[in-house]
Structure formats: structure tokens, C-alpha cells
XYZ file of N, CA and C in Angstrom:
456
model
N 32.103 -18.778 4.484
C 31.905 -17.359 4.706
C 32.825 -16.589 3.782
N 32.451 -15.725 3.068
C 33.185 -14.451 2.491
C 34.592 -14.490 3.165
N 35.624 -14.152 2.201
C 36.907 -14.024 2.825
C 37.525 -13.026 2.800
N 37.716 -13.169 0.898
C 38.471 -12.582 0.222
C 38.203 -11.341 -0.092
N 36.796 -11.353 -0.259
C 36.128 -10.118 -1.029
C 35.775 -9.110 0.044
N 35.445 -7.734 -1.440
C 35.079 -7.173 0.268
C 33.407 -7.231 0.235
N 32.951 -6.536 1.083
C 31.677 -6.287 1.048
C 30.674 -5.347 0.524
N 29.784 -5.621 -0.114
C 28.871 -4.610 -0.959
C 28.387 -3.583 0.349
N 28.213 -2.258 0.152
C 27.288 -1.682 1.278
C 26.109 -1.828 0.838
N 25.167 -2.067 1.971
C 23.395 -1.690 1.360
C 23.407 -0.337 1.593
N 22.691 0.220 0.381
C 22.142 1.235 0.694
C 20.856 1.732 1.668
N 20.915 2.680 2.690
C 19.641 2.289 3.513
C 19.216 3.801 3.590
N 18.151 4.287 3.265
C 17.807 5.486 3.248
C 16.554 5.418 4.613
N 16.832 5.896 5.103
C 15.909 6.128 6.499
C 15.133 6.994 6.767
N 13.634 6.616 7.018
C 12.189 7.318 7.044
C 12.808 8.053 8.218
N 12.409 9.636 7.848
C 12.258 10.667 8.628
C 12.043 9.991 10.490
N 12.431 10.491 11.171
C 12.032 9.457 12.636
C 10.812 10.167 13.150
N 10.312 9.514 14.082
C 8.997 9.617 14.878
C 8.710 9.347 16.143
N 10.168 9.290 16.803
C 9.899 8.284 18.076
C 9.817 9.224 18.805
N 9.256 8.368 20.264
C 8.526 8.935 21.371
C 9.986 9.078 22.312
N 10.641 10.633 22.472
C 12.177 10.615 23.098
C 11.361 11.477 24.437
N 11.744 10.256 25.613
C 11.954 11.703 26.745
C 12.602 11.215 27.823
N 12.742 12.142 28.950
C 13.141 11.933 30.200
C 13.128 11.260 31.168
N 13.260 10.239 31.510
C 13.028 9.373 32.643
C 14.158 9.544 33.324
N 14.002 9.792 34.526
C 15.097 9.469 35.784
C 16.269 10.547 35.513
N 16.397 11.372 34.719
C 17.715 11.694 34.152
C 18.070 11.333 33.236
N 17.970 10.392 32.676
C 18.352 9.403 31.496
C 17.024 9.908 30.319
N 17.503 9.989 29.032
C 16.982 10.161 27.738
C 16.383 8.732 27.599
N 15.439 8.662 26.938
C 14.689 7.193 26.936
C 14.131 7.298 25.455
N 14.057 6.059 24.828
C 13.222 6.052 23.868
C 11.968 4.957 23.273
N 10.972 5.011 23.243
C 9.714 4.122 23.256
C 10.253 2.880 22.200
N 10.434 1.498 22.293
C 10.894 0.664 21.692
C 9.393 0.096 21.145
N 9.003 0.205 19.880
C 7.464 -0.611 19.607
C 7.711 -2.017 19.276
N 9.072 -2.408 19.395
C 8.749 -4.408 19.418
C 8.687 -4.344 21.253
N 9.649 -4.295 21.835
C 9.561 -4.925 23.238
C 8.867 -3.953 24.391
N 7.681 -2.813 23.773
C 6.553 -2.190 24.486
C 7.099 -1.459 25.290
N 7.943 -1.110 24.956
C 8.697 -0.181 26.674
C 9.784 0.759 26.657
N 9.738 1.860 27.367
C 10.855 2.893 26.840
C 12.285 2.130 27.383
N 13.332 2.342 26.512
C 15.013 2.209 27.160
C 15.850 3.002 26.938
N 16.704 2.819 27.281
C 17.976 3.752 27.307
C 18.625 4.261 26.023
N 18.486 5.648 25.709
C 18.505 6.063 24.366
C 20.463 6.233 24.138
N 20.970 5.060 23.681
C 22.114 5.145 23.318
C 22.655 5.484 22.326
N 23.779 5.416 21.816
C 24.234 5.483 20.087
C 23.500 3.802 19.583
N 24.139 2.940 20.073
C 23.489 1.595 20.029
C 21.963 1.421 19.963
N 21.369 2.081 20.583
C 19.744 1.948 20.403
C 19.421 2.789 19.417
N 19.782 4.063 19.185
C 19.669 5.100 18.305
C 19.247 4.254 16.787
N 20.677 3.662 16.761
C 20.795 2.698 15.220
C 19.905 1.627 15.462
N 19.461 0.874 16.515
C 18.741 -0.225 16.048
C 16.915 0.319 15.877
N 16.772 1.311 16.443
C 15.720 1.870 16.674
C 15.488 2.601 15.272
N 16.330 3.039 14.274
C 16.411 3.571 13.387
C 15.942 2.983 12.182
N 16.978 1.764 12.092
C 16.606 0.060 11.589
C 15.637 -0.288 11.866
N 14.806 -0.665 12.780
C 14.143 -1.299 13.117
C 12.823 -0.816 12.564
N 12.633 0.947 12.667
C 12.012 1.745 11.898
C 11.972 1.556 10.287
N 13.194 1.495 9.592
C 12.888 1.408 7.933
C 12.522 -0.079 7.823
N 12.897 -1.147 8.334
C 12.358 -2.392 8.264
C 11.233 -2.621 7.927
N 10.420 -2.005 9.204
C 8.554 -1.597 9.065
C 8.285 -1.139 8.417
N 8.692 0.308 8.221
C 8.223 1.264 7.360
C 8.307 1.190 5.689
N 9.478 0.971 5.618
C 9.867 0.973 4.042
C 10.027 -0.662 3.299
N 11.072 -1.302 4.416
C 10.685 -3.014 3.530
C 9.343 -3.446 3.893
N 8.509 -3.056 4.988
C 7.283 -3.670 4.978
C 7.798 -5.167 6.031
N 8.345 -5.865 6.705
C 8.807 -6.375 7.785
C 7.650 -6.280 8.496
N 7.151 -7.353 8.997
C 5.911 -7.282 9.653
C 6.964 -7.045 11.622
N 6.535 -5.883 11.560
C 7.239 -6.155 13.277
C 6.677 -6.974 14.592
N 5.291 -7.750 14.459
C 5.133 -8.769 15.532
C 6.144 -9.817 15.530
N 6.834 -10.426 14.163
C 7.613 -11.358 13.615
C 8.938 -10.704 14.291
N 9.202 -9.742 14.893
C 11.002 -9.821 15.234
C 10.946 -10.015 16.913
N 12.014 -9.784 16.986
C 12.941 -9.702 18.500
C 13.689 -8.943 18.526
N 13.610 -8.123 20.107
C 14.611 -7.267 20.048
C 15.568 -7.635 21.362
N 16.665 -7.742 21.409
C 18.205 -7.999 22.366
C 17.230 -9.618 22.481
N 17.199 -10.492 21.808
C 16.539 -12.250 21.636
C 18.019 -12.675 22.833
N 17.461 -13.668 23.832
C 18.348 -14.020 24.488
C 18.840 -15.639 23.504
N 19.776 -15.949 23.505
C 20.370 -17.186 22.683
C 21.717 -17.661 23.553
N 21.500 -18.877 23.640
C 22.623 -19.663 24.287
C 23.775 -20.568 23.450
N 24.689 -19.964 23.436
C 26.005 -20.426 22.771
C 26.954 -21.679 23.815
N 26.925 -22.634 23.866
C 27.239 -23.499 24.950
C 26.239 -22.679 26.276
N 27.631 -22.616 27.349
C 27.149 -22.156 28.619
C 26.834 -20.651 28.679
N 27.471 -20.118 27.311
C 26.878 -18.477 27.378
C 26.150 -18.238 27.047
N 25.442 -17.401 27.389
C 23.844 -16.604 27.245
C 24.308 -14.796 26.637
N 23.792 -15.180 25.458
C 24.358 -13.933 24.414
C 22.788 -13.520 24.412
N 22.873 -12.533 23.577
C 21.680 -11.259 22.969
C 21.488 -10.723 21.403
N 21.152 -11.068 20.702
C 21.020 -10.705 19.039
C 19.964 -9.387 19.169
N 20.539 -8.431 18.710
C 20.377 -7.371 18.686
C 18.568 -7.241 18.226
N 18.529 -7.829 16.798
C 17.019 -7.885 15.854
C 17.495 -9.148 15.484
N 16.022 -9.831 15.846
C 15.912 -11.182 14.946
C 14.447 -11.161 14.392
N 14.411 -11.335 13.256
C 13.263 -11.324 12.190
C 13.062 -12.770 11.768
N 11.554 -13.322 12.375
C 11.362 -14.667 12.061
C 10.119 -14.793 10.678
N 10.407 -15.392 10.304
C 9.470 -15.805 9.065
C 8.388 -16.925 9.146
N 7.033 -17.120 10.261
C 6.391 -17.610 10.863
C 6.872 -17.686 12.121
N 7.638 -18.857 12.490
C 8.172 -18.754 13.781
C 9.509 -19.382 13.914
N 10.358 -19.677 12.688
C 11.702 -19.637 11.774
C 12.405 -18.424 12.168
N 13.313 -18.363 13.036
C 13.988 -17.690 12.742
C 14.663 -17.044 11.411
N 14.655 -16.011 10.446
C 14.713 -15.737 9.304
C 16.587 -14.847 8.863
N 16.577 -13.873 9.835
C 17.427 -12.974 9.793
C 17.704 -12.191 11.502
N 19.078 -12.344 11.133
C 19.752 -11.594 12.653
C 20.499 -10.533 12.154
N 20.341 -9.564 12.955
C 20.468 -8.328 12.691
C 21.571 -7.826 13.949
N 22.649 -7.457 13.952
C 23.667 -6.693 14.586
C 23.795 -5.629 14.790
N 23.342 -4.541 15.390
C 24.007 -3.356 15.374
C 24.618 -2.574 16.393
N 25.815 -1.725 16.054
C 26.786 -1.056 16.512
C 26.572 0.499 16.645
N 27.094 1.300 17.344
C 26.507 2.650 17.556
C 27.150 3.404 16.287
N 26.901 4.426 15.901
C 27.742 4.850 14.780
C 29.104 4.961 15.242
N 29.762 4.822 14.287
C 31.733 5.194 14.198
C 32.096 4.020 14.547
N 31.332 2.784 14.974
C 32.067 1.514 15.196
C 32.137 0.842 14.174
N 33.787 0.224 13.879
C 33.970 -0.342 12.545
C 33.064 -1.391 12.596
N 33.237 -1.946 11.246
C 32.242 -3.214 10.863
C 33.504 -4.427 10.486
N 33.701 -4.996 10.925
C 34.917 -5.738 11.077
C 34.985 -6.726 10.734
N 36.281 -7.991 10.597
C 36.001 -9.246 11.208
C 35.676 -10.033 12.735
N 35.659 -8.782 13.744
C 35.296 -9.120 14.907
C 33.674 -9.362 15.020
N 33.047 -8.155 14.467
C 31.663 -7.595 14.668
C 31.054 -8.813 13.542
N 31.805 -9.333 12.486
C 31.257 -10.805 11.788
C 31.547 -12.100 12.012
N 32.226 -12.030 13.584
C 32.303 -13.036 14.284
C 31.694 -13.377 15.018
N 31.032 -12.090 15.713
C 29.938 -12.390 16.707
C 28.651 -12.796 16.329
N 28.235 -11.527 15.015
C 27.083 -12.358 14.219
C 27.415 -13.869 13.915
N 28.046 -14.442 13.522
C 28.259 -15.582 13.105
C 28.468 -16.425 14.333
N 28.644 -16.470 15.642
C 28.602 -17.084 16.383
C 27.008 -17.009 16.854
N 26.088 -16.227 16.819
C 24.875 -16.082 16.957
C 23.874 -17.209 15.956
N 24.604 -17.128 14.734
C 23.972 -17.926 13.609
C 24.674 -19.348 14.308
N 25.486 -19.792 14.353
C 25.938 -21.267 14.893
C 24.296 -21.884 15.564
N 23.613 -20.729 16.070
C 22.760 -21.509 17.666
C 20.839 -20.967 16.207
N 21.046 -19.823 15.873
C 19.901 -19.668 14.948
C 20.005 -20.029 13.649
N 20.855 -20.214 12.888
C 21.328 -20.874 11.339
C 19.994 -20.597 10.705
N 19.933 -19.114 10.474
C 19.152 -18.221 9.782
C 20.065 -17.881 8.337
N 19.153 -17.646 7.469
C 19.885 -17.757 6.020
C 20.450 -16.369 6.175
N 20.378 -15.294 6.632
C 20.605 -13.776 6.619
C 20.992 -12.892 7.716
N 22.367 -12.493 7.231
C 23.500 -12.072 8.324
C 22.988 -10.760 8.315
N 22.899 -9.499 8.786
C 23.207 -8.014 8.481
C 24.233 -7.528 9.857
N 24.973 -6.748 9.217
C 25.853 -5.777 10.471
C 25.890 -4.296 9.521
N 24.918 -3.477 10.879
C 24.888 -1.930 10.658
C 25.520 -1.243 12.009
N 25.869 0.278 11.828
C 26.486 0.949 12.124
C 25.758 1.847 12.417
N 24.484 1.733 11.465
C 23.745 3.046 11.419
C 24.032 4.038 9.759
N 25.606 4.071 9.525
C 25.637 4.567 8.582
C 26.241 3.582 7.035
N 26.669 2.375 7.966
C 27.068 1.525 7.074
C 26.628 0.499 7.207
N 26.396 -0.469 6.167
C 25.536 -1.673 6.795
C 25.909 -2.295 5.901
N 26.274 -3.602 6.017
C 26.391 -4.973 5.000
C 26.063 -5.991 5.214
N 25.519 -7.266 4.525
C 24.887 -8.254 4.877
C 25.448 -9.772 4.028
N 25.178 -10.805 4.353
C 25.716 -12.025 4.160
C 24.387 -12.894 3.861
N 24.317 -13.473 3.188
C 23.490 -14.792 2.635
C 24.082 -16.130 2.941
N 23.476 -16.438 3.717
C 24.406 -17.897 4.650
C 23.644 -19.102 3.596
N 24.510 -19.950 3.163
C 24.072 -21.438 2.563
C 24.383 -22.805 2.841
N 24.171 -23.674 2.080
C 25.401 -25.036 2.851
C 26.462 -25.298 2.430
N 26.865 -24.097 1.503
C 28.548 -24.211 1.009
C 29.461 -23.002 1.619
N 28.662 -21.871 2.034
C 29.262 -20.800 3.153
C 28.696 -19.671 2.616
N 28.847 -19.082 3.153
C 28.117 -17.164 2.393
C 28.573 -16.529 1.198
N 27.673 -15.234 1.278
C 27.781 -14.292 0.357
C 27.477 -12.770 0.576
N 28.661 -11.913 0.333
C 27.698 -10.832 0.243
C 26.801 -10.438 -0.183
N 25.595 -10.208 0.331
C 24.687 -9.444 -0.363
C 24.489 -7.967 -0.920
N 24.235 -7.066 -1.880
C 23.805 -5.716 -2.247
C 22.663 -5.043 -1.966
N 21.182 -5.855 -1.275
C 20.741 -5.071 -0.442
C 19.683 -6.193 0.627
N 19.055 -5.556 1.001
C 17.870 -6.359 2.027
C 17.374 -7.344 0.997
N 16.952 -8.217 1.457
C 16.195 -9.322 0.730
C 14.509 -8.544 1.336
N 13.664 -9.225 0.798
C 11.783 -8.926 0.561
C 11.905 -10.123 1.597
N 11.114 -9.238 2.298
C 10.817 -10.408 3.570
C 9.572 -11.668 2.653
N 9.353 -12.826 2.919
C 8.936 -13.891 2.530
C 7.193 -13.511 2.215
């Protein structure tokens, strides 16, 4: 894994939004089109919902192919990967994201990387929403990457 260096940002320019925002219960909700159902409109959903949007829209990411909060078992724990993008039925790329203003760390590339231990998907990303960087996993250890890879 990357040590020394720092990390390239991707640049991510984000399609105008479109989502379906409303009221349920008191709570702000927002229509999720991978997992069919409105949830809880957080800073955290905000950004993955955002992502999840230019993915489709602009890389062209076929969205039947992802997952959204994918349940994954790390020994006896039962974790959640935010977006996972499979490439047939390969897991391809795991996707992290944080609400805005949360650093992008060595913590927040620990957790991705403990996620990859159980999916050992070639393609790390951790976004923020406003910052985003990504890793190219191999069998000698990673790399930063400079932007999204073309889905397959």
C-alpha cells in the first residue's frame, strides 16, 4: 500500500442533482435508485448519493452491477461497504464515503482496506464528497491513482 507518497485527488465534477428529497416521519429522506427505497438524507448519504449519481451518469457504471451499505464479514464482524461496483458478478471496486469535512486519512484507508482483505477488488476509492482519492490494489501493494478507471 502507498506510504510515502501522498495522494493524487480525482477530480470529480458532479451532474447537476435530481433526486427525489422529501418528508417522511419528520425526517428528510432521499430516493436511493440502487437499493429501491427512500433513506435517511444525511451528510453521509448526501455524498454517496451524489457519487453514486456521477458514476451512472457521467462514467457510464452500469448501476444494476453495484451495492449499496454490501454487508461483508471480516472474521466475526459484520461490516458494510458503502458502494461496491461488480464487474459481472466480481466484485470490481469499493467505494467509501464520508460526509463532507471528514478527513480522508490513514484511518478512513484502513477501513477501506480492511473491507478489501474479505473483497480483494483491484480498486480502492475514499470520498468526502469534496475530496476523493483512490488506490489500485496489485500483488506487490498499491497505487495512487489520478482518476476513476472506465468501468470494464
Amino acid at each position: 500500500m502507498p506510504t510515502d507518497e501522498m495522494p493524487t485527488l480525482i477530480t470529480i465534477k458532479y451532474p447537476e442533482p435530481d433526486f427525489n428529497i422529501r418528508m417522511l416521519e419528520n425526517k428528510r429522506v432521499i430516493w436511493d435508485r440502487i437499493r429501491k427505497r427512500f433513506v435517511s438524507l444525511t451528510g453521509e448519504e448526501w455524498v454517496r448519493q451524489n457519487f453514486l449519481h456521477y458514476l451512472i451518469t457521467e462514467k457510464r457504471y452500469p448501476g444494476p452491477l453495484m451495492a449499496v451499505e454490501k454487508e461483508i464479514r471480516l472474521g466475526p464482524l459484520k461490516k458494510r461497504c458503502d458502494i461496491v461496483v461488480y464487474n459481472n458478478s466480481v466484485p470490481w471496486m469499493i467505494i467509501e464515503c464520508k460526509e463532507p469535512g471528514t478527513p480522508l486519512n490513514g484511518k478512513t484507508l484502513l477501513q477501506i482496506l480492511g473491507y478489501n482483505m474479505t473483497l480483494k477488488v483491484p480498486f480502492l476509492i475514499l470520498t468526502n464528497g469534496d475530496k476523493t482519492f483512490g488506490v489500485a490494489c496489485g500483488e506487490s501493494g498499491g497505487r495512487y491513482i489520478s482518476g476513476l478507471p472506465e468501468y470494464p
